[in-house]
mmCIF file of C-alpha atoms and ligand atoms in Angstrom:
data_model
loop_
_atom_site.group_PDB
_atom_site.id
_atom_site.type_symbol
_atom_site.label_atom_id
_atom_site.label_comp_id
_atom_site.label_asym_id
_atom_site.label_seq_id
_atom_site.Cartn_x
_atom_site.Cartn_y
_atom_site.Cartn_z
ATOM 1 C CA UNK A 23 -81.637 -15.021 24.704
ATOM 2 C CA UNK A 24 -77.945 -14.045 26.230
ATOM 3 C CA UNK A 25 -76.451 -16.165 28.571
ATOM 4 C CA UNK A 26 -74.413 -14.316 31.238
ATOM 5 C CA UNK A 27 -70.653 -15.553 30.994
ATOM 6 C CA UNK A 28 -69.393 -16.639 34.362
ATOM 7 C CA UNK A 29 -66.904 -13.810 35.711
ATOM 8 C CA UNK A 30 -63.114 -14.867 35.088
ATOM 9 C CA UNK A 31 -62.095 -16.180 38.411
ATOM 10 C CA UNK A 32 -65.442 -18.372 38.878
ATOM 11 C CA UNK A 33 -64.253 -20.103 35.483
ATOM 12 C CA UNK A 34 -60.824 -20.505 37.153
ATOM 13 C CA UNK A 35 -62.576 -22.316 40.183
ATOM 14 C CA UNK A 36 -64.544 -24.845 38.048
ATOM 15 C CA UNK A 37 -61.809 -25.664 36.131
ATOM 16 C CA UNK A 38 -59.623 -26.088 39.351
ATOM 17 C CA UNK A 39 -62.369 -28.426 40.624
ATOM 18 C CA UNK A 40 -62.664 -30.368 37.960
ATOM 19 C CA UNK A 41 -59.023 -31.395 38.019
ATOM 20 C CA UNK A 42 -58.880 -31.038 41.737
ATOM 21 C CA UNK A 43 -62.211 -31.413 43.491
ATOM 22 C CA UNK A 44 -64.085 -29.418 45.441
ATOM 23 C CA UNK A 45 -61.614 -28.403 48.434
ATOM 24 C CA UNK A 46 -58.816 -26.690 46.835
ATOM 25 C CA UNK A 47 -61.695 -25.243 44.047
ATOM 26 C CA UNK A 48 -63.741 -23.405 47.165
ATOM 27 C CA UNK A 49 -60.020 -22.370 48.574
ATOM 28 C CA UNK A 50 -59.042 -20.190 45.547
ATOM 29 C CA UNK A 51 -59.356 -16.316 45.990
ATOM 30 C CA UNK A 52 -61.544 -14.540 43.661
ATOM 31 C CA UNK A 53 -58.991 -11.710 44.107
ATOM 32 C CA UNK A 54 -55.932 -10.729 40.994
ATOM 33 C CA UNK A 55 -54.235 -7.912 39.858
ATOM 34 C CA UNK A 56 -53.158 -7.661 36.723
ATOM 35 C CA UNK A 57 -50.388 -5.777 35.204
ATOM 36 C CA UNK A 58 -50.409 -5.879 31.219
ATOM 37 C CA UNK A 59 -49.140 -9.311 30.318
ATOM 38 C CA UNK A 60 -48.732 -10.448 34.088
ATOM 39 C CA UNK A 61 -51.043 -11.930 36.258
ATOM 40 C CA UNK A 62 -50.778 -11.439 39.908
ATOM 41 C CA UNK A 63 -52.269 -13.891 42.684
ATOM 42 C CA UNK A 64 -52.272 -14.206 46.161
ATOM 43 C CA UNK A 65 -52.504 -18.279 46.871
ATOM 44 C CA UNK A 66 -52.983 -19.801 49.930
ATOM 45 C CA UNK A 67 -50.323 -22.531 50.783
ATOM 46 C CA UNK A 68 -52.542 -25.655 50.263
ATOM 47 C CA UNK A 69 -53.227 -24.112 46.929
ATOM 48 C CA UNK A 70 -49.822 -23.898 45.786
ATOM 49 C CA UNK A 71 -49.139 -27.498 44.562
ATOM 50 C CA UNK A 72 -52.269 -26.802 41.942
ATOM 51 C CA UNK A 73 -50.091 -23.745 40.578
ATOM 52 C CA UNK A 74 -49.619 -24.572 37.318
ATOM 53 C CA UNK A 75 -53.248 -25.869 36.801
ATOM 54 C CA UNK A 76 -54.424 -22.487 38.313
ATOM 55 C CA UNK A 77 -51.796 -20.731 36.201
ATOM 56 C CA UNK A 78 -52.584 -22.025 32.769
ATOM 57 C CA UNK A 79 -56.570 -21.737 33.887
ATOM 58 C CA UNK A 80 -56.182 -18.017 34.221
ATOM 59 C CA UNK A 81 -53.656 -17.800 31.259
ATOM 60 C CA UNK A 82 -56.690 -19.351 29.290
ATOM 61 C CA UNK A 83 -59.612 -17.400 30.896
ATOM 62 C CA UNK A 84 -57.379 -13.556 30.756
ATOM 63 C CA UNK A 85 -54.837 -14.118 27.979
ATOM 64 C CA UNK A 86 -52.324 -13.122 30.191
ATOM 65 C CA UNK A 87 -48.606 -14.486 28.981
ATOM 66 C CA UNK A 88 -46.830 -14.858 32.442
ATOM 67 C CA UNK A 89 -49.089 -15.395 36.223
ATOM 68 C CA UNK A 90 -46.533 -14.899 39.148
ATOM 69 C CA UNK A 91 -47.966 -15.966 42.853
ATOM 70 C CA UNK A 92 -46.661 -13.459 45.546
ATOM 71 C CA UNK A 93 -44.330 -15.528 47.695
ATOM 72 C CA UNK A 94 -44.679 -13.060 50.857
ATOM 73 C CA UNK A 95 -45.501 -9.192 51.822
ATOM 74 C CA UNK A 96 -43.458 -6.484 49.802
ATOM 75 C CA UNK A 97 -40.113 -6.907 51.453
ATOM 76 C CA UNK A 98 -37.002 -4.791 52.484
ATOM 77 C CA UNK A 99 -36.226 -0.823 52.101
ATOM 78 C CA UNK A 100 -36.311 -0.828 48.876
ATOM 79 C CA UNK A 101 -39.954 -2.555 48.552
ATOM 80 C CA UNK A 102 -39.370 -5.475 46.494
ATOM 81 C CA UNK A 103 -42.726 -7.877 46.045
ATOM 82 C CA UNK A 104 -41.566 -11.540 46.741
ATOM 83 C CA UNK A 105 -43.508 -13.781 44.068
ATOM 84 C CA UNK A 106 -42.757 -16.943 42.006
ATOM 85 C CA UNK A 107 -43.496 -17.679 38.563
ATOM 86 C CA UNK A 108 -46.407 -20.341 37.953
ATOM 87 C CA UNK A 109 -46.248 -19.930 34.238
ATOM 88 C CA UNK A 110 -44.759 -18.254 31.215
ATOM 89 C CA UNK A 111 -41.381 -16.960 30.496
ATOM 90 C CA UNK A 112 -40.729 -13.081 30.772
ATOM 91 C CA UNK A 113 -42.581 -11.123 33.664
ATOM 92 C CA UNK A 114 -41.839 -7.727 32.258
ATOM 93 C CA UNK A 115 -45.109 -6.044 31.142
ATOM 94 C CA UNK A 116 -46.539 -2.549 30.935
ATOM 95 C CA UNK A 117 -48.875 -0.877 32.528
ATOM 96 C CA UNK A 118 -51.064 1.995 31.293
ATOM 97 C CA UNK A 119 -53.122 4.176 33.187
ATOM 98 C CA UNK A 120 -54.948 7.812 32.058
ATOM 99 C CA UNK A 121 -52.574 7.908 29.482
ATOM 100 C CA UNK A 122 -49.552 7.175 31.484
ATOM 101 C CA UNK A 123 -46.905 4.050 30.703
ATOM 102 C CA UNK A 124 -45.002 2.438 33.120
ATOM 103 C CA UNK A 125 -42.606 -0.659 32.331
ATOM 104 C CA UNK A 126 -41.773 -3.011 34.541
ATOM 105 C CA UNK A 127 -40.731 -6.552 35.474
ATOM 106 C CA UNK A 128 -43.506 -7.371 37.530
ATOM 107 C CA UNK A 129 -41.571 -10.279 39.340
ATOM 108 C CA UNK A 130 -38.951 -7.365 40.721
ATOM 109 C CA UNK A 131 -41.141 -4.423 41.629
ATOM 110 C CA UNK A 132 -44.340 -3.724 42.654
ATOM 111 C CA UNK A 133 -47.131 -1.598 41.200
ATOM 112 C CA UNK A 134 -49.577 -0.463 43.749
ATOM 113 C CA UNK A 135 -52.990 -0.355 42.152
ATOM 114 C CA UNK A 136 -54.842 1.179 44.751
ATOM 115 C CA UNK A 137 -52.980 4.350 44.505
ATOM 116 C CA UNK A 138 -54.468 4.839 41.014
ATOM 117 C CA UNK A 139 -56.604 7.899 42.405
ATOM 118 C CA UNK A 140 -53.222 9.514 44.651
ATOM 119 C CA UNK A 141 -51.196 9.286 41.505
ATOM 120 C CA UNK A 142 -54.076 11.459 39.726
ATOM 121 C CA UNK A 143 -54.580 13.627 42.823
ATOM 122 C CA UNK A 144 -50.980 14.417 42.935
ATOM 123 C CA UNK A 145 -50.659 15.149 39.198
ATOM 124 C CA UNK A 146 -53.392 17.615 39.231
ATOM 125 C CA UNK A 147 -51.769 19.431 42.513
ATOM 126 C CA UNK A 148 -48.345 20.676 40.921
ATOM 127 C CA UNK A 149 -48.356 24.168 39.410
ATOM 128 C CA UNK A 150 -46.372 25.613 36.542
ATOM 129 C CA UNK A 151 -43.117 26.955 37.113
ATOM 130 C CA UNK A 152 -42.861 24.448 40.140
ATOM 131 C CA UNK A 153 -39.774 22.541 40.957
ATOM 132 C CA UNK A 154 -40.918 19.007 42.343
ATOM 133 C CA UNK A 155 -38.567 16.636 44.180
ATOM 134 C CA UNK A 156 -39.954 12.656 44.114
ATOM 135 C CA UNK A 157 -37.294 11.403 46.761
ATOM 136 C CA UNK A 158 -38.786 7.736 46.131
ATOM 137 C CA UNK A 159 -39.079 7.864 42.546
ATOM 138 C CA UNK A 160 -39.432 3.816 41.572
ATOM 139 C CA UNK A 161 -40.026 3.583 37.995
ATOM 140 C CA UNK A 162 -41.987 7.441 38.272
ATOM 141 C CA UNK A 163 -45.393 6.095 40.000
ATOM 142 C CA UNK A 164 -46.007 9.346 40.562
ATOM 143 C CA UNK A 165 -43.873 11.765 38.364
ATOM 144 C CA UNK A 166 -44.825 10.321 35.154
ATOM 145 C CA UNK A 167 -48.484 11.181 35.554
ATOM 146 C CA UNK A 168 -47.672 14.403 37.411
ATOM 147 C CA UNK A 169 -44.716 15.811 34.611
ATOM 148 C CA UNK A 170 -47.658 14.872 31.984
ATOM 149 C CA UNK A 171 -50.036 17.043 33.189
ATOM 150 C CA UNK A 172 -47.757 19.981 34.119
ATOM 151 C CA UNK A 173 -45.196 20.372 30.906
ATOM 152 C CA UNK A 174 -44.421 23.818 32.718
ATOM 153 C CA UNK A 175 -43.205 22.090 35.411
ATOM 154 C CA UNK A 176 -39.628 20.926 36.473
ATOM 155 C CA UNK A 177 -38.902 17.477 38.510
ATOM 156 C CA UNK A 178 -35.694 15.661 40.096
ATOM 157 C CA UNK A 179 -36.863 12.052 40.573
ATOM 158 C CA UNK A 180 -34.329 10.160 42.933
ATOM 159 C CA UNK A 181 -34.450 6.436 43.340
ATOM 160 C CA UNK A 182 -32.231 4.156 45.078
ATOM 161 C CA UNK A 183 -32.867 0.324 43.737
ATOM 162 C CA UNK A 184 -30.827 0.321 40.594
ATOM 163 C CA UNK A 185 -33.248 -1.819 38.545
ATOM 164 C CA UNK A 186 -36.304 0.624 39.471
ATOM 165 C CA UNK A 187 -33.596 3.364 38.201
ATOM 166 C CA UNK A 188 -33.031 1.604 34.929
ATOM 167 C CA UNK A 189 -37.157 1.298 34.472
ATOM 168 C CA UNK A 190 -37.284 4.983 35.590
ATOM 169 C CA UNK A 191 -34.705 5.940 32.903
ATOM 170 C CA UNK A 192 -36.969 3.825 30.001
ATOM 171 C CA UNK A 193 -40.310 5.171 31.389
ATOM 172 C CA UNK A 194 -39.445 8.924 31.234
ATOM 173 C CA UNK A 195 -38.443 8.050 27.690
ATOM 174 C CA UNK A 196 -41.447 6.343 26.911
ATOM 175 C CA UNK A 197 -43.689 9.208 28.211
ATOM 176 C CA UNK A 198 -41.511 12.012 26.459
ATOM 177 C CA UNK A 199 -40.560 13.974 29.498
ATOM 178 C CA UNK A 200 -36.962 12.748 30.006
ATOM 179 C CA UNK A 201 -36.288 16.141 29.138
ATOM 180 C CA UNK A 202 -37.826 17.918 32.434
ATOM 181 C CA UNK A 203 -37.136 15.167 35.040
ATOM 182 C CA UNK A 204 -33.553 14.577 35.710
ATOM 183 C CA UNK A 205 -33.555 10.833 36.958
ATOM 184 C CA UNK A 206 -30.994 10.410 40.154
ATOM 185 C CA UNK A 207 -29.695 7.666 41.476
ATOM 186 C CA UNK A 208 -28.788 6.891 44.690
ATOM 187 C CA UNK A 209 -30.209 7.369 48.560
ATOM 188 C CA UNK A 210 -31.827 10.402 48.788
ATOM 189 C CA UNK A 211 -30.224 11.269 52.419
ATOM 190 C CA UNK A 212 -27.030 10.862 50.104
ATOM 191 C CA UNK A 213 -27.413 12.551 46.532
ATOM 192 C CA UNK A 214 -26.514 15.948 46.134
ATOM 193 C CA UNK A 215 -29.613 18.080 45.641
ATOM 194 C CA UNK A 216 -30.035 21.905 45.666
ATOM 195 C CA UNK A 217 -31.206 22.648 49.432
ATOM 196 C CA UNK A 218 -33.805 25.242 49.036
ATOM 197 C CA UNK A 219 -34.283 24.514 45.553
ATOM 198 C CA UNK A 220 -38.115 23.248 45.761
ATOM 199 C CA UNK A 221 -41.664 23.949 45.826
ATOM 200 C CA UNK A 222 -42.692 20.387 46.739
ATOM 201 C CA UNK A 223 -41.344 17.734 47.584
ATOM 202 C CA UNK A 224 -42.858 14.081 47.644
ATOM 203 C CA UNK A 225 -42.433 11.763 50.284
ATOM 204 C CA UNK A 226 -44.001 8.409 48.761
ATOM 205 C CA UNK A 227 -42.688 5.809 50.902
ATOM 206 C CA UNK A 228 -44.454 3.095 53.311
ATOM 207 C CA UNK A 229 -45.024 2.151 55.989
ATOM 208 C CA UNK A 230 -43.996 5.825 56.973
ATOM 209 C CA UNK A 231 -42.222 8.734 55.475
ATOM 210 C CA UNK A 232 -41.645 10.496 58.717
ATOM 211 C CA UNK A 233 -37.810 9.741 58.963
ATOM 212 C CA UNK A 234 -37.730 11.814 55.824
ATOM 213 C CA UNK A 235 -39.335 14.995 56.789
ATOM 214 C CA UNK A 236 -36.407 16.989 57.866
ATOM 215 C CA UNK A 237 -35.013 16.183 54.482
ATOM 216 C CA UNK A 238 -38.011 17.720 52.787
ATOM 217 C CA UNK A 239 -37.566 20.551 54.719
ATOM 218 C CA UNK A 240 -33.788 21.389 53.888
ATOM 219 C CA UNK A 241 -34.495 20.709 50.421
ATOM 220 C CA UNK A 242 -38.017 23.387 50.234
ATOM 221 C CA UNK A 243 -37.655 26.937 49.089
ATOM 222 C CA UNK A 244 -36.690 29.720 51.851
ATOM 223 C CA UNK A 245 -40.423 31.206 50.652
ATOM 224 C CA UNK A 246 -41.533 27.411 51.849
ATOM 225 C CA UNK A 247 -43.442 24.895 49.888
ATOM 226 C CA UNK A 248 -45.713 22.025 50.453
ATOM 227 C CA UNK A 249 -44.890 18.318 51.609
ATOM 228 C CA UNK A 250 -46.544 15.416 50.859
ATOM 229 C CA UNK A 251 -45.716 12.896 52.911
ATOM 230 C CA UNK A 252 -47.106 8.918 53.249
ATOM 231 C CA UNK A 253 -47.343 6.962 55.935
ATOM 232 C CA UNK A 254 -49.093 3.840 57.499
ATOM 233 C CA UNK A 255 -51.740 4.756 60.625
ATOM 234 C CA UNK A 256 -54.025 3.362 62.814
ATOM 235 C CA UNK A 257 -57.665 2.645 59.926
ATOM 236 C CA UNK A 258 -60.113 3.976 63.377
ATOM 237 C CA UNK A 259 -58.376 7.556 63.395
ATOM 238 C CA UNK A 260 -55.791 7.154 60.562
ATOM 239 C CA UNK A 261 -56.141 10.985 59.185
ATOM 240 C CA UNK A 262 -56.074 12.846 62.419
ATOM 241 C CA UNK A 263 -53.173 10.844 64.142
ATOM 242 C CA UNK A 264 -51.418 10.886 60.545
ATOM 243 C CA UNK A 265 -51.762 14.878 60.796
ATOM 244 C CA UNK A 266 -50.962 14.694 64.505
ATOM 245 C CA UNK A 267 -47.254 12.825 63.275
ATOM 246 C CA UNK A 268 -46.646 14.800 60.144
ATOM 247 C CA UNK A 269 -47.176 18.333 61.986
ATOM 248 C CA UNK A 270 -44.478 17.308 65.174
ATOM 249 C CA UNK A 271 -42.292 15.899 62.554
ATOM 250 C CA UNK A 272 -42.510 19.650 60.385
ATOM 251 C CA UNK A 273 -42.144 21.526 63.832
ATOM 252 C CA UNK A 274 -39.563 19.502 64.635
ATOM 253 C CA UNK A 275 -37.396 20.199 61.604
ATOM 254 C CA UNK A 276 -37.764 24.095 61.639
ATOM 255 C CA UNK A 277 -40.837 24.218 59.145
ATOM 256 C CA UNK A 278 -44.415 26.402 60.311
ATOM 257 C CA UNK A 279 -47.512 24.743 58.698
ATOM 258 C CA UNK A 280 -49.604 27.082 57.156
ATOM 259 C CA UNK A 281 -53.160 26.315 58.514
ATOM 260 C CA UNK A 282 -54.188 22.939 58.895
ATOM 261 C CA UNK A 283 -52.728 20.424 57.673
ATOM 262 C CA UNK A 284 -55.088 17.901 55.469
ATOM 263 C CA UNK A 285 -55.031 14.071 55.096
ATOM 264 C CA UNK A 286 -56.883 11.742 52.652
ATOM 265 C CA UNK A 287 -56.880 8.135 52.869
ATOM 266 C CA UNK A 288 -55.043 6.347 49.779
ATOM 267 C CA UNK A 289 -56.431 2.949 50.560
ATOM 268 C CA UNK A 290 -56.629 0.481 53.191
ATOM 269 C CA UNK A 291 -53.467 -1.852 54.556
ATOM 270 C CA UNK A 292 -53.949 -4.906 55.704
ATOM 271 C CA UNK A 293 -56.214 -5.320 58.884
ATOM 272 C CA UNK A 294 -57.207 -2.239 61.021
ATOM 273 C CA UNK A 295 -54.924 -0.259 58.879
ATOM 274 C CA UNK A 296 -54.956 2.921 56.255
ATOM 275 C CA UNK A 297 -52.210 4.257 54.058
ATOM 276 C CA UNK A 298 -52.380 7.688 54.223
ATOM 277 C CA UNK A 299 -51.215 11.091 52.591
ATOM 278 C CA UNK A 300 -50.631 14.197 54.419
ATOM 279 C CA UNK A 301 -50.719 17.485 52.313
ATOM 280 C CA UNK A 302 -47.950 20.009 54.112
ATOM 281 C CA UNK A 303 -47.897 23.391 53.121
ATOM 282 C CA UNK A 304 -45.254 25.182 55.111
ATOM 283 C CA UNK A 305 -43.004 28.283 55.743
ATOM 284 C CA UNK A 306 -39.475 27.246 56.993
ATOM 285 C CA UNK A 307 -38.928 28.858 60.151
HETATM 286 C C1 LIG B 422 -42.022 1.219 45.672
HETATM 287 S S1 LIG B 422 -41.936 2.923 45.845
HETATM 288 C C2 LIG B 422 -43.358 3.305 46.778
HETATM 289 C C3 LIG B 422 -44.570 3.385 45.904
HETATM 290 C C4 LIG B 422 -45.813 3.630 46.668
HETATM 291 N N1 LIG B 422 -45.739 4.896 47.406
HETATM 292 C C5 LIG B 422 -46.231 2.484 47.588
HETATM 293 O O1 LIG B 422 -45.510 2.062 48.502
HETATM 294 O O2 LIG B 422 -47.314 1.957 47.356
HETATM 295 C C6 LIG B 422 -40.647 3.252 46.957
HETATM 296 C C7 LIG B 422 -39.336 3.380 46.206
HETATM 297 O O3 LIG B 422 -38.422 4.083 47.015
HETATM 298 C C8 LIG B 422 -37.128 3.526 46.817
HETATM 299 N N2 LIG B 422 -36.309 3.881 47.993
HETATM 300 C C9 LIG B 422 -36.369 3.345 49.234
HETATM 301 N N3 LIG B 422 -35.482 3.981 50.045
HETATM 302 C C10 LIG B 422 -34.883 4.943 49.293
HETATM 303 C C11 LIG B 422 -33.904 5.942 49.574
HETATM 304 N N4 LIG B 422 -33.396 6.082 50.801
HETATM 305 N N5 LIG B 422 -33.514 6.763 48.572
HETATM 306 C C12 LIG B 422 -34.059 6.652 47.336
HETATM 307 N N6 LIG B 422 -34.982 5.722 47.003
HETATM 308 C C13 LIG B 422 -35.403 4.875 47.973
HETATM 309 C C14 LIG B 422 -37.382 2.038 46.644
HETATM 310 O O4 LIG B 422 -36.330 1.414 45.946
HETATM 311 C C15 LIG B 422 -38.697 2.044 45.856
HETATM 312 O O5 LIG B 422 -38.479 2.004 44.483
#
């Protein structure tokens, strides 16, 4: 006869209890993310003085080397997680995904799970012959799977937090396309790209990408080209009032969508709210 093996975090919870009774035990999230070697958690505050216990628990139950509690929201412009190690040593891990490999230090930048089906969407969008511009870049969320699927392709990935840029730098390498994405660094309102000299450009930056628009728009081909462009709405009516924003935004800086434009939802955010991705394709006026 089998005996079914309690799921990972239920394990965690007993041996919590045992140590630290029943309270803190019925307190602890069943919720983790896990990036290679790191664990992620979200504890609540009264859980926080049982860190190490909960630490080595899941270090035991996952075989995880490092667990790292998130400290506070993802923080700043440049989108840096706040977390504090619980247990092990170095939080830099890997993470792999359809065949794609992204280093990181986990305790320095974040790695957005739940847009595991955008960064596969987007890859399978870009053309041959294309020239793609990634204006927030990280460590290539997005152009490492997309430059894998389309070797006839060409990419400039810009990204502005210099220890993203160095991860960028090693993950192109990693993935073998170093040679068709040239890696910028710097602000993308700054750097000195080729206006007119692409066929998409990627906008992949919360809680909205709208300030960025009319840079997409200098930077797309006089023939036009297609924006993709992220933003935070309202969960209730999140696509159509995305679409709503992203079209006034295109009109606004001299680009003509062709047709409607289309939205998908890349996962919820937070309470009564929806990150989502508006497809632009558009003739510059
Ligand atoms: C973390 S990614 C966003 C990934 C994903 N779209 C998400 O939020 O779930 C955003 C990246 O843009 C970079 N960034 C922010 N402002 C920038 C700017 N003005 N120019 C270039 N890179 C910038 C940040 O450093 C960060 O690495």
């Amino acid at each position: 006869m089998s005996v079914r093996r309690a799921p990972p975090a239920e394990r965690v919870r007993d041996r919590l209890r045992r140590v630290a009774g029943d309270g803190p035990a019925a307190a602890m999230p069943r919720g983790y993310q896990r990036l290679g070697r790191v664990l992620l958690l979200r504890l609540p505050p009264a859980l926080l003085r049982y860190g190490p216990t909960i630490a080595e628990a899941w270090t035991a139950e996952l075989g995880v080397e490092a667990v790292l509690a998130h400290d506070g929201p993802i923080a700043g412009e440049l989108r840096r997680p706040q977390a504090r190690l619980l247990a092990g040593t170095s939080t830099e891990t890997e993470v792999v995904e359809h065949g794609s490999r992204w280093r990181l230090d986990a305790a320095r930048l974040m790695f957005a799970a739940g847009n595991r089906t955008e960064r596969l969407r987007f890859a399978r969008l870009v053309r041959p012959g294309e020239r793609v511009a990634d204006l927030f870049a990280g460590i290539g969320y997005f152009t490492v799977p997309a430059a894998r699927a389309c070797p006839h392709a060409r990419f400039v990935a810009v990204e502005k937090n210099p220890v993203a840029f160095e991860y960028l730098q090693q993950n192109l390498a990693l993935n073998g396309i170093a040679g068709r994405v040239l890696a910028v660094p710097g602000d993308n309102r700054e750097v000195a790209l080729e206006p007119g000299g692409f066929d998409r450009v990627l906008l992949g930056y919360l809680p909205s990408a709208l300030p960025w628009v009319p840079r997409a728009v200098e930077l797309l081909a006089r023939r036009g080209g297609t924006v993709h462009v992220h933003l935070v709405a309202d969960a209730k009516r999140a696509r159509l009032s995305a679409v709503d924003a992203v079209r006034e935004a295109l009109v606004r800086a001299g680009a003509v969508p062709r047709g409607p434009l289309t939205a998908r939802e890349v996962k919820p955010y937070g309470p009564g709210r929806a990150h989502v991705v508006v497809d632009a394709p558009v003739d510059r006026a």
